[in-house]
CSV table of C-alpha atoms and ligand atoms in Angstrom, one decimal:
chain,number,residue,atom,x,y,z
A,1,MET,CA,146.8,287.7,-20.8
A,2,MET,CA,150.0,286.7,-19.0
A,3,ALA,CA,152.1,289.4,-17.4
A,4,SER,CA,155.6,289.6,-18.8
A,5,SER,CA,158.3,287.8,-16.8
A,6,SER,CA,159.8,291.0,-15.6
A,7,LEU,CA,156.7,291.5,-13.4
A,8,GLU,CA,157.5,288.3,-11.4
A,9,ASP,CA,159.5,290.3,-8.9
A,10,ASN,CA,157.4,293.4,-9.0
A,11,THR,CA,157.2,294.7,-5.5
A,12,THR,CA,153.6,296.1,-5.7
A,13,LEU,CA,152.4,292.7,-7.0
A,14,ARG,CA,154.4,290.7,-4.5
A,15,ILE,CA,153.0,292.7,-1.6
A,16,LEU,CA,149.4,292.4,-2.9
A,17,ARG,CA,149.5,288.8,-3.8
A,18,ALA,CA,150.8,288.0,-0.3
A,19,ALA,CA,147.8,290.0,1.0
A,20,ASP,CA,145.5,288.1,-1.3
A,21,LYS,CA,146.7,284.7,0.1
A,22,GLY,CA,146.5,286.0,3.7
A,23,ASN,CA,143.2,287.7,3.2
A,24,TYR,CA,144.2,291.2,4.5
A,25,GLY,CA,144.4,294.7,3.0
A,26,VAL,CA,147.5,296.8,2.3
A,27,LEU,CA,147.5,300.6,2.6
A,28,ALA,CA,148.5,302.7,-0.3
A,29,ALA,CA,149.2,306.0,1.4
A,30,VAL,CA,149.2,309.2,-0.6
A,31,GLY,CA,152.2,311.5,0.3
A,32,TYR,CA,152.8,315.0,-0.9
A,33,ASN,CA,156.3,315.6,0.6
A,34,LEU,CA,159.3,313.9,2.1
A,35,GLU,CA,158.2,314.1,5.7
A,36,GLN,CA,154.9,312.3,5.0
A,37,ILE,CA,156.8,309.6,3.2
A,38,LEU,CA,159.2,309.2,6.1
A,39,GLY,CA,156.2,308.9,8.5
A,40,PHE,CA,154.7,306.2,6.3
A,41,VAL,CA,157.9,304.1,6.3
A,42,ARG,CA,158.2,304.6,10.1
A,43,ALA,CA,154.7,303.2,10.6
A,44,ALA,CA,155.5,300.2,8.3
A,45,GLU,CA,158.7,299.3,10.2
A,46,ARG,CA,157.1,299.8,13.6
A,47,LYS,CA,154.1,297.6,12.6
A,48,ARG,CA,156.2,295.1,10.6
A,49,SER,CA,153.7,295.8,7.8
A,50,PRO,CA,154.0,295.9,4.0
A,51,LEU,CA,153.2,299.4,2.5
A,52,ILE,CA,152.6,301.1,-0.8
A,53,ILE,CA,153.7,304.7,-1.0
A,54,GLN,CA,151.6,306.7,-3.5
A,55,LEU,CA,152.4,309.8,-5.3
A,56,PHE,CA,150.3,311.9,-7.7
A,57,PRO,CA,151.6,313.1,-11.1
A,58,TRP,CA,151.8,316.5,-9.3
A,59,ALA,CA,154.6,315.2,-7.2
A,60,ILE,CA,156.6,314.3,-10.4
A,61,ALA,CA,155.9,317.7,-12.0
A,62,HIS,CA,156.7,320.0,-9.1
A,63,SER,CA,159.8,318.2,-8.0
A,64,ASP,CA,161.0,317.2,-11.5
A,65,GLY,CA,161.0,313.6,-10.4
A,66,VAL,CA,163.1,314.2,-7.3
A,67,LEU,CA,160.4,313.1,-4.8
A,68,VAL,CA,159.9,309.8,-6.7
A,69,HIS,CA,163.6,309.0,-6.3
A,70,ALA,CA,163.4,309.9,-2.6
A,71,ALA,CA,160.4,307.7,-2.1
A,72,ALA,CA,162.1,304.8,-3.9
A,73,GLN,CA,165.2,305.2,-1.8
A,74,ALA,CA,163.1,305.2,1.4
A,75,ALA,CA,161.4,302.0,0.1
A,76,ARG,CA,164.7,300.4,-0.6
A,77,GLN,CA,166.1,301.3,2.8
A,78,ALA,CA,163.1,300.0,4.7
A,79,SER,CA,163.3,296.7,6.7
A,80,VAL,CA,159.9,295.7,5.4
A,81,PRO,CA,158.4,295.4,1.9
A,82,VAL,CA,157.6,298.9,0.5
A,83,ALA,CA,156.5,299.7,-3.1
A,84,VAL,CA,156.1,303.0,-4.8
A,85,HIS,CA,153.0,303.6,-6.9
A,86,LEU,CA,151.8,306.5,-9.1
A,87,ASP,CA,148.2,307.2,-8.5
A,88,HIS,CA,145.7,308.6,-11.0
A,89,CYS,CA,148.0,309.3,-13.9
A,90,GLN,CA,145.5,310.9,-16.4
A,91,ASP,CA,147.9,312.0,-19.0
A,92,GLU,CA,149.4,309.6,-21.6
A,93,ALA,CA,152.8,311.4,-21.8
A,94,MET,CA,153.0,311.4,-18.0
A,95,VAL,CA,152.5,307.5,-18.0
A,96,ARG,CA,155.5,307.3,-20.3
A,97,ARG,CA,157.6,309.6,-18.2
A,98,ALA,CA,156.6,307.7,-15.0
A,99,CYS,CA,158.0,304.5,-16.7
A,100,GLU,CA,161.4,306.1,-16.7
A,101,LEU,CA,161.2,306.8,-12.9
A,102,PRO,CA,161.6,304.3,-10.0
A,103,PHE,CA,157.9,303.5,-9.6
A,104,ASP,CA,156.9,299.8,-9.1
A,105,SER,CA,153.4,300.4,-10.5
A,106,VAL,CA,151.3,303.1,-12.2
A,107,MET,CA,147.6,303.8,-12.3
A,108,VAL,CA,146.7,304.4,-15.9
A,109,ASP,CA,143.6,306.5,-15.3
A,110,MET,CA,141.8,307.2,-18.6
A,111,SER,CA,138.4,307.3,-16.8
A,112,HIS,CA,137.8,310.9,-17.9
A,113,HIS,CA,137.5,309.6,-21.6
A,114,SER,CA,134.5,307.8,-23.0
A,115,LYS,CA,134.1,304.1,-22.1
A,116,GLU,CA,135.6,303.0,-25.5
A,117,ASP,CA,138.5,305.3,-25.4
A,118,ASN,CA,139.2,304.5,-21.7
A,119,LEU,CA,139.5,300.7,-22.6
A,120,ARG,CA,141.6,301.3,-25.8
A,121,LYS,CA,144.0,303.8,-24.2
A,122,THR,CA,144.3,301.6,-21.1
A,123,ARG,CA,145.1,298.6,-23.2
A,124,GLU,CA,147.9,300.4,-25.0
A,125,LEU,CA,149.4,302.1,-21.9
A,126,VAL,CA,149.3,298.9,-19.8
A,127,ALA,CA,151.3,297.1,-22.4
A,128,TYR,CA,153.8,300.1,-22.4
A,129,CYS,CA,154.1,299.8,-18.6
A,130,HIS,CA,154.6,296.0,-18.7
A,131,GLU,CA,157.4,296.3,-21.2
A,132,ARG,CA,159.2,298.4,-18.6
A,133,GLY,CA,158.5,296.2,-15.6
A,134,LYS,CA,155.8,298.3,-14.1
A,135,ALA,CA,152.6,296.8,-12.9
A,136,ALA,CA,149.4,298.7,-14.0
A,137,GLU,CA,146.2,299.7,-12.3
A,138,ALA,CA,143.2,301.1,-14.2
A,139,GLU,CA,139.6,302.3,-13.5
A,140,PRO,CA,136.7,301.0,-15.5
A,141,GLY,CA,133.7,303.3,-15.0
A,142,ARG,CA,134.5,306.4,-13.1
A,143,ILE,CA,134.9,307.0,-9.4
A,144,GLU,CA,133.1,310.2,-8.4
A,145,GLY,CA,134.7,313.3,-6.8
A,146,GLY,CA,138.2,314.6,-6.6
A,147,GLU,CA,141.2,314.8,-4.2
A,148,ASP,CA,144.1,317.1,-3.8
A,149,GLY,CA,146.4,316.5,-6.7
A,150,VAL,CA,143.9,314.9,-9.1
A,151,SER,CA,142.7,317.3,-11.7
A,152,ASP,CA,139.7,317.9,-14.0
A,153,THR,CA,137.4,315.1,-13.0
A,154,LEU,CA,135.3,317.0,-10.4
A,155,ASP,CA,132.8,318.1,-12.9
A,156,LEU,CA,132.4,314.7,-14.5
A,157,GLU,CA,129.6,312.3,-13.2
A,158,GLY,CA,130.5,309.1,-11.6
A,159,LEU,CA,129.8,305.8,-13.5
A,160,MET,CA,129.4,302.5,-11.8
A,161,THR,CA,131.7,299.8,-13.2
A,162,THR,CA,129.8,297.2,-15.3
A,163,MET,CA,130.8,293.6,-15.5
A,164,GLU,CA,131.4,294.0,-19.2
A,165,GLU,CA,133.9,296.8,-18.4
A,166,ALA,CA,135.6,294.7,-15.7
A,167,ARG,CA,136.0,291.8,-18.2
A,168,GLY,CA,137.4,294.2,-20.8
A,169,PHE,CA,139.9,295.6,-18.4
A,170,VAL,CA,141.0,292.2,-17.2
A,171,ASP,CA,141.5,291.2,-20.9
A,172,ALA,CA,143.5,294.4,-21.4
A,173,GLY,CA,146.0,293.0,-19.1
A,174,VAL,CA,145.6,295.2,-16.0
A,175,ASP,CA,147.1,293.9,-12.8
A,176,LEU,CA,145.0,296.0,-10.5
A,177,LEU,CA,141.4,297.1,-11.0
A,178,ALA,CA,139.8,300.1,-9.3
A,179,PRO,CA,136.0,299.5,-9.5
A,180,ALA,CA,133.4,302.3,-9.0
A,181,PHE,CA,130.7,300.8,-6.8
A,182,GLY,CA,129.4,303.8,-4.9
A,183,ASN,CA,132.8,304.8,-3.6
A,184,VAL,CA,133.6,308.5,-3.8
A,185,HIS,CA,136.9,310.5,-3.7
A,186,GLY,CA,137.0,313.0,-0.9
A,187,GLU,CA,134.0,313.7,1.3
A,188,TYR,CA,130.8,311.6,1.1
A,189,GLY,CA,127.8,313.9,0.6
A,190,PRO,CA,124.6,314.1,2.7
A,191,ARG,CA,123.6,310.6,1.4
A,192,GLY,CA,126.4,309.1,3.4
A,193,ILE,CA,128.4,306.0,2.4
A,194,VAL,CA,126.2,303.8,0.1
A,195,LEU,CA,128.3,301.0,-1.4
A,196,ASP,CA,127.0,298.3,-3.9
A,197,PHE,CA,128.5,295.2,-2.3
A,198,GLU,CA,126.8,293.0,-4.9
A,199,ARG,CA,128.6,294.8,-7.7
A,200,LEU,CA,131.9,294.5,-5.9
A,201,LYS,CA,131.4,290.8,-5.4
A,202,GLN,CA,130.7,290.3,-9.1
A,203,VAL,CA,133.7,292.3,-10.1
A,204,HIS,CA,135.8,290.2,-7.6
A,205,GLU,CA,134.6,287.0,-9.2
A,206,ILE,CA,135.9,288.3,-12.6
A,207,THR,CA,139.2,289.6,-11.2
A,208,SER,CA,140.1,286.7,-9.0
A,209,ALA,CA,139.7,284.2,-11.9
A,210,SER,CA,142.5,286.1,-13.6
A,211,ASN,CA,144.8,286.8,-10.6
A,212,VAL,CA,143.9,290.6,-10.9
A,213,LEU,CA,143.8,292.5,-7.6
A,214,ILE,CA,141.2,295.0,-6.5
A,215,ALA,CA,142.2,298.6,-5.5
A,216,LEU,CA,139.8,300.6,-3.4
A,217,HIS,CA,139.6,304.4,-3.8
A,218,GLY,CA,137.6,306.8,-1.6
A,219,VAL,CA,137.7,305.5,2.0
A,220,THR,CA,137.6,308.8,3.8
A,221,GLY,CA,135.6,308.4,7.0
A,222,PHE,CA,135.2,304.6,6.6
A,223,SER,CA,134.9,302.6,9.9
A,224,GLU,CA,137.2,299.7,10.8
A,225,GLU,CA,134.1,297.4,10.5
A,226,LEU,CA,133.4,298.7,6.9
A,227,LEU,CA,137.0,298.2,5.9
A,228,ARG,CA,136.9,294.7,7.3
A,229,GLN,CA,133.8,293.9,5.2
A,230,LEU,CA,135.5,295.3,2.1
A,231,ILE,CA,138.6,293.2,2.6
A,232,GLU,CA,136.4,290.2,3.1
A,233,ALA,CA,134.8,291.0,-0.2
A,234,GLY,CA,138.2,290.9,-1.9
A,235,VAL,CA,139.7,294.4,-1.7
A,236,ARG,CA,143.5,294.3,-1.3
A,237,LYS,CA,145.0,297.8,-2.1
A,238,ILE,CA,143.4,300.5,0.0
A,239,ASN,CA,144.2,304.1,-0.9
A,240,VAL,CA,144.3,306.4,2.0
A,241,ASN,CA,144.9,310.2,2.0
A,242,LYS,CA,143.1,312.7,4.1
A,243,ASP,CA,142.4,310.5,7.1
A,244,ILE,CA,146.1,309.8,7.7
A,245,LEU,CA,147.3,313.3,6.9
A,246,MET,CA,145.0,315.5,9.0
A,247,GLY,CA,147.2,315.1,12.1
A,248,TYR,CA,150.2,316.2,10.1
A,249,TYR,CA,148.5,319.4,9.0
A,250,ALA,CA,147.2,320.0,12.5
A,251,VAL,CA,150.8,319.9,13.9
A,252,LEU,CA,152.0,322.4,11.4
A,253,GLU,CA,149.1,324.7,12.0
A,254,GLN,CA,149.4,324.6,15.8
A,255,ARG,CA,153.2,324.5,16.2
A,256,ILE,CA,154.9,326.4,13.4
A,257,ASN,CA,156.7,329.5,14.8
A,258,LYS,CA,156.0,328.3,18.3
A,259,ALA,CA,158.8,325.7,18.5
A,260,PRO,CA,162.0,325.2,16.5
A,261,PHE,CA,161.2,324.1,13.0
A,262,THR,CA,163.2,320.9,13.3
A,263,GLN,CA,161.1,319.9,16.3
A,264,VAL,CA,157.9,320.7,14.5
A,265,VAL,CA,158.9,318.5,11.5
A,266,ASP,CA,159.8,315.6,13.9
A,267,GLU,CA,156.4,315.9,15.6
A,268,ALA,CA,154.6,316.1,12.3
A,269,ILE,CA,156.3,312.9,11.0
A,270,GLU,CA,155.4,311.1,14.2
A,271,GLN,CA,151.8,312.2,13.8
A,272,VAL,CA,151.7,310.6,10.3
A,273,ALA,CA,153.4,307.5,11.6
A,274,GLU,CA,150.8,307.0,14.3
A,275,ALA,CA,147.9,307.6,12.1
A,276,LEU,CA,149.0,305.2,9.5
A,277,ALA,CA,150.0,302.6,12.1
A,278,ARG,CA,146.4,302.6,13.4
A,279,GLN,CA,145.1,302.0,9.9
A,280,MET,CA,147.6,299.1,9.4
A,281,ASP,CA,146.0,297.4,12.4
A,282,ALA,CA,142.6,298.1,11.0
A,283,VAL,CA,143.3,296.5,7.6
A,284,GLY,CA,145.2,293.6,9.1
A,285,SER,CA,148.6,294.2,7.6
A,286,SER,CA,150.4,294.6,10.9
A,287,GLY,CA,152.9,291.8,11.4
A,288,LYS,CA,152.6,290.6,7.8
A,289,ALA,CA,156.0,291.8,6.5
A,290,TYR,CA,157.6,288.9,4.7
B,301,ZN,ZN1,141.7,307.5,-6.4
């Protein structure tokens, strides 16, 4: 299925297609407030790297959309390509609301439904997004675990993505596919990180034939070497959350009420920028701003 012409200039897709040509990854950094977003953009400009800012539906709800506008403005003002993406949108009404906000792309996450409903709802909502110029990501199977801001999936079992599901989602018109191949949201348990690279390779064969890009969820604690192997296997959008925000929270914890608040905020933003900049080097996006 061809994407509508309004997606030609879609910032998320332009950033990720350039990464696909250049064989590197692009970070999709989850931010919960303005300071974190400012830190992300500072890192991107410092490293001359493309960037995707990610928000959860929580950020829309609690700020009544204001944080989305702030992120979009920060993206527009940046001297490097920056897109704004909505991660894990699990509610159909929220997908429609997101389409009225300045997102470049939306993850239509219906993975908490049965396989059949996941595919059917995804197909409908992807079409809805495309009609409004938004690129769409979806999750065939189910990635295990939860992260701060994603609700009601913690008690559901993970389901590895099958090739049949991957084909179905590509046919449904998704631009970005988030496969489940052993990756886990949040902390990896005592078993450690066990990824099914063979499954990822097969998914990539299906997606690359249709110009669909692979998004990777659940990279907490991954080494640079593992990230390199995943990028080599075709992963392009790499979601990061906890690893890049721990320093921010540590600054607040250690410095609040011990220094002027303005200074604490500045130090916290710089922590975020430094953490993200290191990851940009790791995924190879540094210096790749077009
Ligand atoms: Zn995720």
